mmCIF file of C-alpha atoms in Angstrom:
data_model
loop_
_atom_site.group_PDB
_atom_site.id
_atom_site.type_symbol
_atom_site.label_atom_id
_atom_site.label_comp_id
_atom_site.label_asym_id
_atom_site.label_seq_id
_atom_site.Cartn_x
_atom_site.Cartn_y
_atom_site.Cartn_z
ATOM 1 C CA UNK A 1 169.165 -11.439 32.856
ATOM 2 C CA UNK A 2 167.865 -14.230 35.456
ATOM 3 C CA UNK A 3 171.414 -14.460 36.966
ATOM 4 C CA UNK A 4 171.477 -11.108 37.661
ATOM 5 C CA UNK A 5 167.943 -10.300 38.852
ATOM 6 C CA UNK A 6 166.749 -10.616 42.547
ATOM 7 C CA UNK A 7 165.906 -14.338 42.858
ATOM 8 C CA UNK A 8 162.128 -12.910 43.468
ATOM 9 C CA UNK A 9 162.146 -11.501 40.134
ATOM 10 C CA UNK A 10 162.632 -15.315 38.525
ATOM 11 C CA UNK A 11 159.263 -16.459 38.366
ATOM 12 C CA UNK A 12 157.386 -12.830 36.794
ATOM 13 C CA UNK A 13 160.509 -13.119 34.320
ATOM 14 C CA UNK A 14 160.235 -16.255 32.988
ATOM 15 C CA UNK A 15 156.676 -15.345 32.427
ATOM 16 C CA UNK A 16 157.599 -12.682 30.517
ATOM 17 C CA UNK A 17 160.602 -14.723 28.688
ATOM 18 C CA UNK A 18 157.855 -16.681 27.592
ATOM 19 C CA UNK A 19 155.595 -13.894 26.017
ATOM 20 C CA UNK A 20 158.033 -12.381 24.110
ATOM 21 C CA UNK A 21 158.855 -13.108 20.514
ATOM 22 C CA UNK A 22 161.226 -16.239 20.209
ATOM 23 C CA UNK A 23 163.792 -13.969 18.500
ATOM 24 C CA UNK A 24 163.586 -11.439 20.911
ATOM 25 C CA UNK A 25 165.762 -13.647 23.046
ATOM 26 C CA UNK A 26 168.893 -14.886 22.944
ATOM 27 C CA UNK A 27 169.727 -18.266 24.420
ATOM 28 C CA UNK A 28 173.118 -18.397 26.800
ATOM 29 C CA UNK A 29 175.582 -18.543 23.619
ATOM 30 C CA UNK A 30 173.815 -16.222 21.219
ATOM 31 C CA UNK A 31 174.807 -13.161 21.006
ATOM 32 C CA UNK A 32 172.168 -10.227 21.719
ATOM 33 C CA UNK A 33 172.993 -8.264 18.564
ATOM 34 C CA UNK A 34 172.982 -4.967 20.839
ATOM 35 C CA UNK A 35 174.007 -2.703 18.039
ATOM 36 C CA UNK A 36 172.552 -3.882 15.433
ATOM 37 C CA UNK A 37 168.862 -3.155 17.483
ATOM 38 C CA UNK A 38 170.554 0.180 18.894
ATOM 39 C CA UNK A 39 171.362 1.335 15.122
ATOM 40 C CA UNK A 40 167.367 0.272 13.936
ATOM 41 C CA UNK A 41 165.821 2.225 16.881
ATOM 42 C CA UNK A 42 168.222 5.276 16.037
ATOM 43 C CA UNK A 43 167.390 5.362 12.195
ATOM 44 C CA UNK A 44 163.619 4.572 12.951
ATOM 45 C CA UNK A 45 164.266 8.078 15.177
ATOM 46 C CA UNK A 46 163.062 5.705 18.065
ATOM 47 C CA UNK A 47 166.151 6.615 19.910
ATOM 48 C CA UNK A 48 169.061 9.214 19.912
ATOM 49 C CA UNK A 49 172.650 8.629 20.807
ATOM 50 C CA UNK A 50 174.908 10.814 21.932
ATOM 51 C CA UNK A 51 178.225 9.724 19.729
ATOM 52 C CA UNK A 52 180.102 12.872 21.433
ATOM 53 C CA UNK A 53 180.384 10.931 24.620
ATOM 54 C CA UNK A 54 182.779 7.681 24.751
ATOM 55 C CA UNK A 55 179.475 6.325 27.038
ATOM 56 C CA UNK A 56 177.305 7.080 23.955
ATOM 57 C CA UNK A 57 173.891 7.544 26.249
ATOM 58 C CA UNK A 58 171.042 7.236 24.751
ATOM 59 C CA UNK A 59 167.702 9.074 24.626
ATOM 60 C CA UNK A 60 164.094 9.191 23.566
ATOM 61 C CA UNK A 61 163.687 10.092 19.877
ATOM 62 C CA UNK A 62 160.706 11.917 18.140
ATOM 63 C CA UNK A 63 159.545 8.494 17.021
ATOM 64 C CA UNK A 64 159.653 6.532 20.174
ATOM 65 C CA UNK A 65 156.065 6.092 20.712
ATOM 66 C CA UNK A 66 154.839 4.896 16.861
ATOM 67 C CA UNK A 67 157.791 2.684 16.702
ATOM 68 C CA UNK A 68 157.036 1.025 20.495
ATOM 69 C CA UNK A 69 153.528 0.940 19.280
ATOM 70 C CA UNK A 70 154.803 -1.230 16.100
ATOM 71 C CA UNK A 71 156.734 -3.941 18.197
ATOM 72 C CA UNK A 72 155.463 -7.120 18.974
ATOM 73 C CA UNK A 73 153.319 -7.866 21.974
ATOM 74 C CA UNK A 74 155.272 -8.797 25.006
ATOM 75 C CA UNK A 75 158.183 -6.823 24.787
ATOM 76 C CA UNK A 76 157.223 -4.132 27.140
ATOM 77 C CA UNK A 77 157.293 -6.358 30.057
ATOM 78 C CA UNK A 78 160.615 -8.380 28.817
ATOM 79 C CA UNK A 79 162.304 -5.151 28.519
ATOM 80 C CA UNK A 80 160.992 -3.780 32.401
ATOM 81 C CA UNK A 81 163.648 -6.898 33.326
ATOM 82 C CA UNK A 82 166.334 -5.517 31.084
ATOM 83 C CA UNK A 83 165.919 -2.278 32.785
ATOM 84 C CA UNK A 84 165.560 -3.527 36.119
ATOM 85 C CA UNK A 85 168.860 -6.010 35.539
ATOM 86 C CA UNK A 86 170.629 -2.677 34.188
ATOM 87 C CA UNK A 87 170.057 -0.995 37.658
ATOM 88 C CA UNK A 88 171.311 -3.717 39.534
ATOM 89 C CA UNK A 89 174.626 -4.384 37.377
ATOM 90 C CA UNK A 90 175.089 -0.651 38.484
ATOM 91 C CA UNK A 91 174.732 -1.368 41.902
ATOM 92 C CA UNK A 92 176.951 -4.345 41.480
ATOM 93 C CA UNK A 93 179.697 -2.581 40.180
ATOM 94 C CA UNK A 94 179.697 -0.009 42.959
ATOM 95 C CA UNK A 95 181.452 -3.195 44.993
ATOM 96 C CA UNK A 96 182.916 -5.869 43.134
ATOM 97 C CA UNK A 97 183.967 -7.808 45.940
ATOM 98 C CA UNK A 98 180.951 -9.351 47.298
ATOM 99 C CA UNK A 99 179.791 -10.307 44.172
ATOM 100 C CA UNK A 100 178.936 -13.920 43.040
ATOM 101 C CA UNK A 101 180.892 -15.175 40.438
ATOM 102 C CA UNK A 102 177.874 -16.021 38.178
ATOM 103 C CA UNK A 103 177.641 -12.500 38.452
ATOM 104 C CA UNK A 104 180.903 -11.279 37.902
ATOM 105 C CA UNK A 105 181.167 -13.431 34.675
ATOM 106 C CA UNK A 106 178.217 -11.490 33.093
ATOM 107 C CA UNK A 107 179.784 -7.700 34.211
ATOM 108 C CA UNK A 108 182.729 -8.943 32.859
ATOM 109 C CA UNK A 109 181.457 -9.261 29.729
ATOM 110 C CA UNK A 110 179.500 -6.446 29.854
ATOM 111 C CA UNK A 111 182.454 -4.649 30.197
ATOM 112 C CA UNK A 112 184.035 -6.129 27.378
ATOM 113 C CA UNK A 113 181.459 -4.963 25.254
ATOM 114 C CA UNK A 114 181.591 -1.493 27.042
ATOM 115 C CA UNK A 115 185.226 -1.067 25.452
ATOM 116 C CA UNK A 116 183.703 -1.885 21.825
ATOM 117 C CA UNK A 117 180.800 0.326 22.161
ATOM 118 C CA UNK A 118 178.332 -2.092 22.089
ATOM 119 C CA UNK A 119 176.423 -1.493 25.370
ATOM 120 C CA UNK A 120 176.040 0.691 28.584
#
């Protein structure tokens, strides 16, 4: 996430790196089990996703509030960065030629994962 958020973002991230559960995130080579949290939050009814489109989008489930309620403290403001490094990648991709390369590693990959329907 840090190489892809604004480089004023850093400091308020690592911040909330710090307050989040230790397994809540992944170091550089670990992967970020995306669908193995996606498929919990779906059967918890936390979540719905659309499996008709190839994108599958996802929504707010009925049970999105109790089961947000239930995580651990911390997460809310870890995942504010994942949302806010979400937007940006979007932005990025809009023109891929002025990109950094740290930056174009980590769309690349995202991409790979894309094509196996493991994230956005």
């Amino acid at each position: 996430l840090k190489v892809i958020l604004d480089q004023s973002d850093h400091r308020a991230f690592e911040a909330a790196r710090k307050s989040a559960p230790k397994n809540f995130v992944a170091d550089v080579n670990q992967s970020i089990q995306w669908k193995v949290c996606r498929d919990y939050l779906e059967k918890q009814h936390a979540i719905t996703v659309n499996r008709k489109d190839q994108g599958q989008a996802i929504s707010p489930g009925p049970n999105l509030t109790p089961v947000r309620k239930g995580l651990p403290g911390g997460v809310d403001e870890f995942i504010q960065f994942t949302l806010k490094a979400i937007k940006r990648v979007a932005e990025l991709r809009k023109d891929l030629s002025s990109v950094p390369q740290d930056q174009m590693n980590i769309i690349k990959v995202l991409e790979q994962h894309r094509v196996y329907q493991l994230a956005a």
